């Protein structure tokens, strides 16, 4: 199992420059600890997460790191021109010396994204899968012609081509059609921090029923904080968890009113939202060293993880750096 970072560029202090600088500091610290991957999210019209230009942020990280793999978590393809995305991906793969992984998604419960990008929620998934099909052709072939429902092109060749012969691709989804698309193309799956263990196991089972050989390509992101005691860790992480819970429950309610009822928004074992504080804490890796070890071991045993991407959950940069160091010294070697 590889250890990564989940990079959300949170703007808790209402200072975008500080948010970007602190996230870069976390990535550089993770690389110094030997973490293998850093995954950058994409959010729009969101004052809390200033990561709207995901591939640009990754290009910056490519210039200040040298060994860590850089992944998108995820590019929201329904909101972008796939030819432009293919060009950006290929260029970025060259900039980071082949350290690129590409995660894609249709976009979460954020109705404003669909509104402002003029993409109905009912079309997001189909556009995403069609865009990825076109991007894959453009990356590795010349004179590409494509006639899809949403995208068309004739005799297109992009330059440069990627440095890697095959860039790893992941889908963040709980949708049957998208899981099938990933399995048929041997793409990996991604699980976001709030996804319940039951949901993740179900997703992997569906994938394995179609493609048993690619199910090890699974990236799991989790909110994380390790401290001397469980109570100390929860107290440090709770302000972040509470803010996230409140915001996501509000956005989910708006999305459901717009007819976007995502499958993973309900906890499988109850009628609670996965964004309730207790559900978020249950699905996170927050606690003392023993608690964190046990939770990670359970994820490993039940999900066959390829990568565990940690999202440090303190609002304080220094405490996040210390928590990652403690993970490296006292947790990582035992899992």
Coordinates of C-alpha atoms in Angstrom, one line a residue:
X1 CA 0.0 0.0 0.0
X2 CA 1.3 3.4 -1.0
X3 CA 0.8 6.5 1.3
X4 CA -0.5 9.7 -0.3
X5 CA -1.9 13.0 0.6
X6 CA -5.4 14.4 -0.3
X7 CA -5.0 18.0 -1.2
X8 CA -8.1 20.2 -0.8
X9 CA -6.5 23.6 -0.6
X10 CA -8.8 24.7 2.2
X11 CA -9.2 28.4 2.8
X12 CA -10.0 28.3 6.5
X13 CA -8.3 31.6 7.2
X14 CA -10.0 33.5 4.2
X15 CA -6.6 34.0 2.6
X16 CA -6.2 32.2 -0.7
X17 CA -2.5 32.8 -1.0
X18 CA -2.0 31.4 2.5
X19 CA -4.2 28.4 1.7
X20 CA -2.2 27.6 -1.4
X21 CA 1.2 28.1 0.4
X22 CA 0.2 25.9 3.3
X23 CA -1.0 23.1 1.0
X24 CA 2.3 23.2 -0.8
X25 CA 4.1 23.0 2.5
X26 CA 2.1 19.8 3.4
X27 CA 3.0 18.2 0.1
X28 CA 6.7 19.0 0.4
X29 CA 6.7 17.7 3.9
X30 CA 5.0 14.5 2.8
X31 CA 7.5 14.0 0.1
X32 CA 10.3 14.5 2.6
X33 CA 8.7 11.7 4.7
X34 CA 8.7 9.4 1.7
X35 CA 5.0 9.6 0.8
X36 CA 4.5 8.4 -2.7
X37 CA 1.5 10.4 -4.0
X38 CA -0.4 13.7 -3.7
X39 CA -3.9 14.0 -5.0
X40 CA -5.4 17.5 -5.8
X41 CA -9.2 18.1 -5.8
X42 CA -11.2 20.3 -8.1
X43 CA -13.9 22.6 -6.7
X44 CA -15.6 25.7 -8.2
X45 CA -17.3 28.7 -6.8
X46 CA -16.3 27.5 -3.3
X47 CA -14.7 29.9 -0.9
X48 CA -13.6 27.1 1.3
X49 CA -11.6 25.1 -1.3
X50 CA -9.5 27.2 -3.6
X51 CA -8.6 24.4 -6.0
X52 CA -10.6 25.4 -9.1
X53 CA -7.5 25.1 -11.4
X54 CA -6.5 21.6 -10.5
X55 CA -4.0 20.9 -13.3
X56 CA -2.4 24.3 -12.8
X57 CA -1.9 23.6 -9.1
X58 CA -0.4 20.3 -10.0
X59 CA 2.0 22.0 -12.5
X60 CA 3.1 24.2 -9.6
X61 CA 3.6 21.1 -7.4
X62 CA 5.6 19.5 -10.2
X63 CA 8.1 22.4 -10.0
X64 CA 8.6 22.2 -6.2
X65 CA 8.8 18.4 -5.9
X66 CA 10.9 15.7 -7.5
X67 CA 9.7 12.2 -6.5
X68 CA 6.1 12.3 -5.4
X69 CA 3.4 11.2 -7.9
X70 CA 0.8 13.9 -8.6
X71 CA -2.8 12.9 -9.1
X72 CA -6.0 14.8 -9.8
X73 CA -8.9 13.9 -7.4
X74 CA -10.6 14.6 -9.6
X75 CA -10.8 16.5 -12.9
X76 CA -14.5 17.3 -13.5
X77 CA -14.6 16.4 -17.1
X78 CA -18.1 17.5 -17.8
X79 CA -17.1 21.1 -17.3
X80 CA -14.0 21.1 -19.6
X81 CA -13.2 20.7 -23.3
X82 CA -11.7 17.2 -23.6
X83 CA -9.2 18.3 -26.3
X84 CA -7.8 21.0 -24.0
X85 CA -7.7 18.6 -21.0
X86 CA -5.8 16.0 -23.2
X87 CA -3.3 18.7 -24.1
X88 CA -2.9 19.8 -20.5
X89 CA -2.5 16.2 -19.2
X90 CA 0.2 15.4 -21.8
X91 CA 2.0 18.7 -21.1
X92 CA 1.8 18.1 -17.3
X93 CA 3.1 14.5 -17.6
X94 CA 6.2 15.9 -19.3
X95 CA 6.6 18.7 -16.8
X96 CA 6.6 16.3 -13.9
X97 CA 8.8 13.7 -15.6
X98 CA 6.1 11.1 -15.8
X99 CA 4.9 11.4 -12.2
X100 CA 1.2 12.0 -13.2
X101 CA -1.9 10.1 -12.4
X102 CA -5.3 11.3 -13.6
X103 CA -8.5 10.9 -11.6
X104 CA -11.8 12.0 -13.1
X105 CA -15.3 12.5 -11.7
X106 CA -18.7 14.0 -12.8
X107 CA -18.8 16.5 -9.9
X108 CA -20.3 16.2 -6.4
X109 CA -23.5 17.7 -5.0
X110 CA -22.7 21.2 -6.1
X111 CA -25.5 22.6 -8.2
X112 CA -23.8 25.9 -8.9
X113 CA -21.1 24.1 -10.9
X114 CA -23.6 22.6 -13.2
X115 CA -25.5 25.9 -13.5
X116 CA -22.5 28.1 -14.3
X117 CA -20.9 25.5 -16.7
X118 CA -24.2 25.0 -18.5
X119 CA -24.2 21.3 -17.9
X120 CA -27.4 19.7 -16.6
X121 CA -26.8 17.3 -13.8
X122 CA -28.6 14.6 -15.8
X123 CA -25.9 14.9 -18.5
X124 CA -22.8 15.1 -16.2
X125 CA -22.0 11.4 -16.0
X126 CA -22.5 10.7 -19.7
X127 CA -20.4 13.7 -20.7
X128 CA -17.6 12.6 -18.3
X129 CA -17.4 9.1 -19.7
X130 CA -17.5 10.2 -23.3
X131 CA -14.9 12.9 -22.6
X132 CA -12.6 10.3 -21.0
X133 CA -13.0 8.0 -24.0
X134 CA -11.9 10.8 -26.4
X135 CA -9.1 12.0 -24.1
X136 CA -7.6 8.5 -24.0
X137 CA -7.6 8.3 -27.8
X138 CA -6.0 11.8 -28.1
X139 CA -3.2 11.0 -25.7
X140 CA -2.0 7.9 -27.5
X141 CA -3.0 8.1 -31.1
X142 CA -2.7 10.5 -34.0
X143 CA -5.3 11.8 -36.5
X144 CA -8.1 11.1 -34.1
X145 CA -11.7 11.3 -35.3
X146 CA -14.5 11.0 -32.9
X147 CA -18.3 11.3 -33.2
X148 CA -19.9 11.2 -29.8
X149 CA -23.2 12.5 -28.5
X150 CA -21.5 15.5 -26.9
X151 CA -18.0 15.7 -28.5
X152 CA -16.9 15.5 -32.1
X153 CA -13.5 16.0 -33.8
X154 CA -11.8 15.0 -37.1
X155 CA -8.2 14.2 -37.7
X156 CA -6.9 15.7 -34.4
X157 CA -3.4 15.1 -33.2
X158 CA -2.2 16.7 -29.9
X159 CA 1.3 17.8 -29.1
X160 CA 3.2 16.9 -26.9
X161 CA 2.4 13.3 -26.3
X162 CA 2.6 12.1 -22.7
X163 CA 6.0 11.0 -21.3
X164 CA 4.4 7.8 -19.8
X165 CA 3.4 5.1 -22.2
X166 CA 0.1 4.8 -20.2
X167 CA -0.9 7.4 -17.6
X168 CA -2.8 5.8 -14.7
X169 CA -6.5 6.7 -14.7
X170 CA -9.0 6.5 -11.8
X171 CA -12.7 7.2 -11.5
X172 CA -14.3 8.6 -8.4
X173 CA -17.8 7.1 -8.5
X174 CA -20.4 4.8 -7.0
X175 CA -22.5 4.6 -10.2
X176 CA -22.9 1.2 -11.8
X177 CA -22.3 2.5 -15.3
X178 CA -19.2 4.4 -14.4
X179 CA -17.8 1.4 -12.4
X180 CA -18.4 -0.8 -15.4
X181 CA -16.6 1.8 -17.6
X182 CA -13.6 1.8 -15.3
X183 CA -13.5 -2.0 -15.1
X184 CA -13.7 -2.5 -18.9
X185 CA -10.9 0.0 -19.4
X186 CA -8.8 -1.3 -16.5
X187 CA -8.9 2.1 -14.9
X188 CA -8.7 2.3 -11.1
X189 CA -11.4 3.4 -8.6
X190 CA -11.2 6.3 -6.1
X191 CA -13.1 6.6 -2.8
X192 CA -13.6 10.0 -1.3
X193 CA -13.3 10.7 2.5
X194 CA -17.0 10.5 3.3
X195 CA -17.7 7.2 1.4
X196 CA -18.7 4.5 3.9
X197 CA -16.8 1.2 4.0
X198 CA -19.9 -0.7 2.9
X199 CA -20.3 1.5 -0.2
X200 CA -16.6 1.1 -1.1
X201 CA -16.8 -2.7 -0.7
X202 CA -19.8 -2.8 -2.9
X203 CA -18.1 -0.7 -5.6
X204 CA -15.1 -2.9 -5.6
X205 CA -17.2 -6.0 -5.8
X206 CA -19.0 -4.7 -8.8
X207 CA -15.7 -3.8 -10.4
X208 CA -14.2 -7.3 -9.7
X209 CA -17.3 -9.0 -11.2
X210 CA -16.3 -7.4 -14.5
X211 CA -12.5 -7.2 -14.2
X212 CA -10.7 -9.1 -11.4
X213 CA -7.2 -8.0 -12.5
X214 CA -7.7 -4.3 -12.0
X215 CA -9.3 -4.1 -8.6
X216 CA -6.0 -3.5 -6.8
X217 CA -5.9 0.0 -8.4
X218 CA -7.9 1.6 -5.6
X219 CA -7.2 5.0 -4.1
X220 CA -8.9 5.7 -0.8
X221 CA -8.9 9.2 0.6
X222 CA -9.6 9.7 4.3
X223 CA -9.6 12.6 6.8
X224 CA -6.8 12.0 9.2
X225 CA -5.2 13.1 12.4
X226 CA -3.1 11.1 14.9
X227 CA -2.2 12.4 18.3
X228 CA -1.1 11.2 21.7
X229 CA -4.6 10.3 22.8
X230 CA -7.9 9.6 20.9
X231 CA -9.6 12.5 22.7
X232 CA -6.8 14.9 21.7
X233 CA -7.0 13.9 18.1
X234 CA -10.8 14.2 17.9
X235 CA -10.7 17.6 19.6
X236 CA -8.1 18.8 17.1
X237 CA -10.0 17.5 14.0
X238 CA -13.5 18.3 15.1
X239 CA -13.6 22.0 13.9
X240 CA -12.7 20.9 10.4
X241 CA -15.1 17.9 10.5
X242 CA -17.9 20.2 11.8
X243 CA -17.4 22.8 9.1
X244 CA -17.2 20.1 6.4
X245 CA -20.4 18.5 7.7
X246 CA -22.4 21.6 7.8
X247 CA -21.4 22.8 4.3
X248 CA -21.9 19.4 2.7
X249 CA -25.3 18.8 4.2
X250 CA -26.4 22.1 2.9
X251 CA -25.1 21.5 -0.6
X252 CA -26.5 18.0 -0.6
X253 CA -30.0 19.3 0.2
X254 CA -29.7 21.8 -2.7
X255 CA -28.6 19.0 -5.0
X256 CA -31.4 16.8 -4.1
X257 CA -33.9 19.6 -4.8
X258 CA -32.3 19.8 -8.2
X259 CA -32.8 16.1 -8.8
X260 CA -29.2 15.0 -8.2
X261 CA -29.6 12.2 -5.6
X262 CA -26.2 10.5 -5.7
X263 CA -26.1 6.9 -4.5
X264 CA -23.3 7.4 -2.0
X265 CA -24.9 10.3 -0.1
X266 CA -26.7 7.9 2.3
X267 CA -25.0 5.8 4.8
X268 CA -25.8 2.2 3.9
X269 CA -26.5 1.0 7.4
X270 CA -29.0 3.8 8.4
X271 CA -30.9 6.7 7.1
X272 CA -28.2 9.1 8.3
X273 CA -26.4 11.3 5.9
X274 CA -22.7 10.3 5.3
X275 CA -22.1 14.0 6.1
X276 CA -23.3 13.7 9.7
X277 CA -20.4 14.4 12.2
X278 CA -20.5 10.9 13.7
X279 CA -20.5 9.3 10.3
X280 CA -17.6 11.4 9.2
X281 CA -15.6 10.5 12.3
X282 CA -16.4 6.8 11.9
X283 CA -15.2 6.9 8.3
X284 CA -12.1 8.9 9.1
X285 CA -8.7 7.8 10.5
X286 CA -8.6 10.0 13.6
X287 CA -7.3 9.0 17.0
X288 CA -4.3 7.8 18.9
X289 CA -1.6 5.6 17.2
X290 CA -3.3 2.3 18.0
X291 CA -6.7 3.5 16.7
X292 CA -5.2 4.7 13.5
X293 CA -3.3 1.5 13.0
X294 CA -6.4 -0.6 13.5
X295 CA -8.6 1.5 11.2
X296 CA -6.0 1.4 8.4
X297 CA -5.5 -2.3 8.9
X298 CA -9.3 -2.8 8.5
X299 CA -9.3 -0.8 5.3
X300 CA -6.4 -2.8 4.0
X301 CA -8.0 -6.1 4.8
X302 CA -11.5 -5.3 3.4
X303 CA -10.6 -3.1 0.4
X304 CA -7.1 -4.3 -0.9
X305 CA -5.9 -0.7 -1.0
X306 CA -3.4 0.5 -3.6
X307 CA -3.1 3.9 -2.1
X308 CA -4.3 5.5 1.2
X309 CA -4.4 9.3 0.7
X310 CA -4.5 11.2 4.0
X311 CA -6.2 14.6 4.4
X312 CA -4.8 16.2 7.6
X313 CA -7.8 17.5 9.5
X314 CA -6.4 20.2 11.8
X315 CA -6.9 23.9 10.9
X316 CA -3.3 24.5 12.1
X317 CA -0.5 23.8 9.6
X318 CA 2.2 23.0 12.1
X319 CA -0.1 20.4 13.9
X320 CA -0.8 18.8 10.5
X321 CA 2.9 18.5 9.7
X322 CA 3.5 17.0 13.2
X323 CA 0.6 14.5 12.7
X324 CA 2.0 13.4 9.4
X325 CA 5.4 12.9 11.0
X326 CA 3.9 10.9 13.8
X327 CA 2.1 8.8 11.2
X328 CA 5.4 8.1 9.4
X329 CA 7.2 7.2 12.6
X330 CA 4.6 5.3 14.6
X331 CA 1.8 4.2 12.3
X332 CA 3.1 3.6 8.8
X333 CA 5.7 0.9 9.7
X334 CA 2.9 -1.2 11.4
X335 CA 0.4 -1.2 8.5

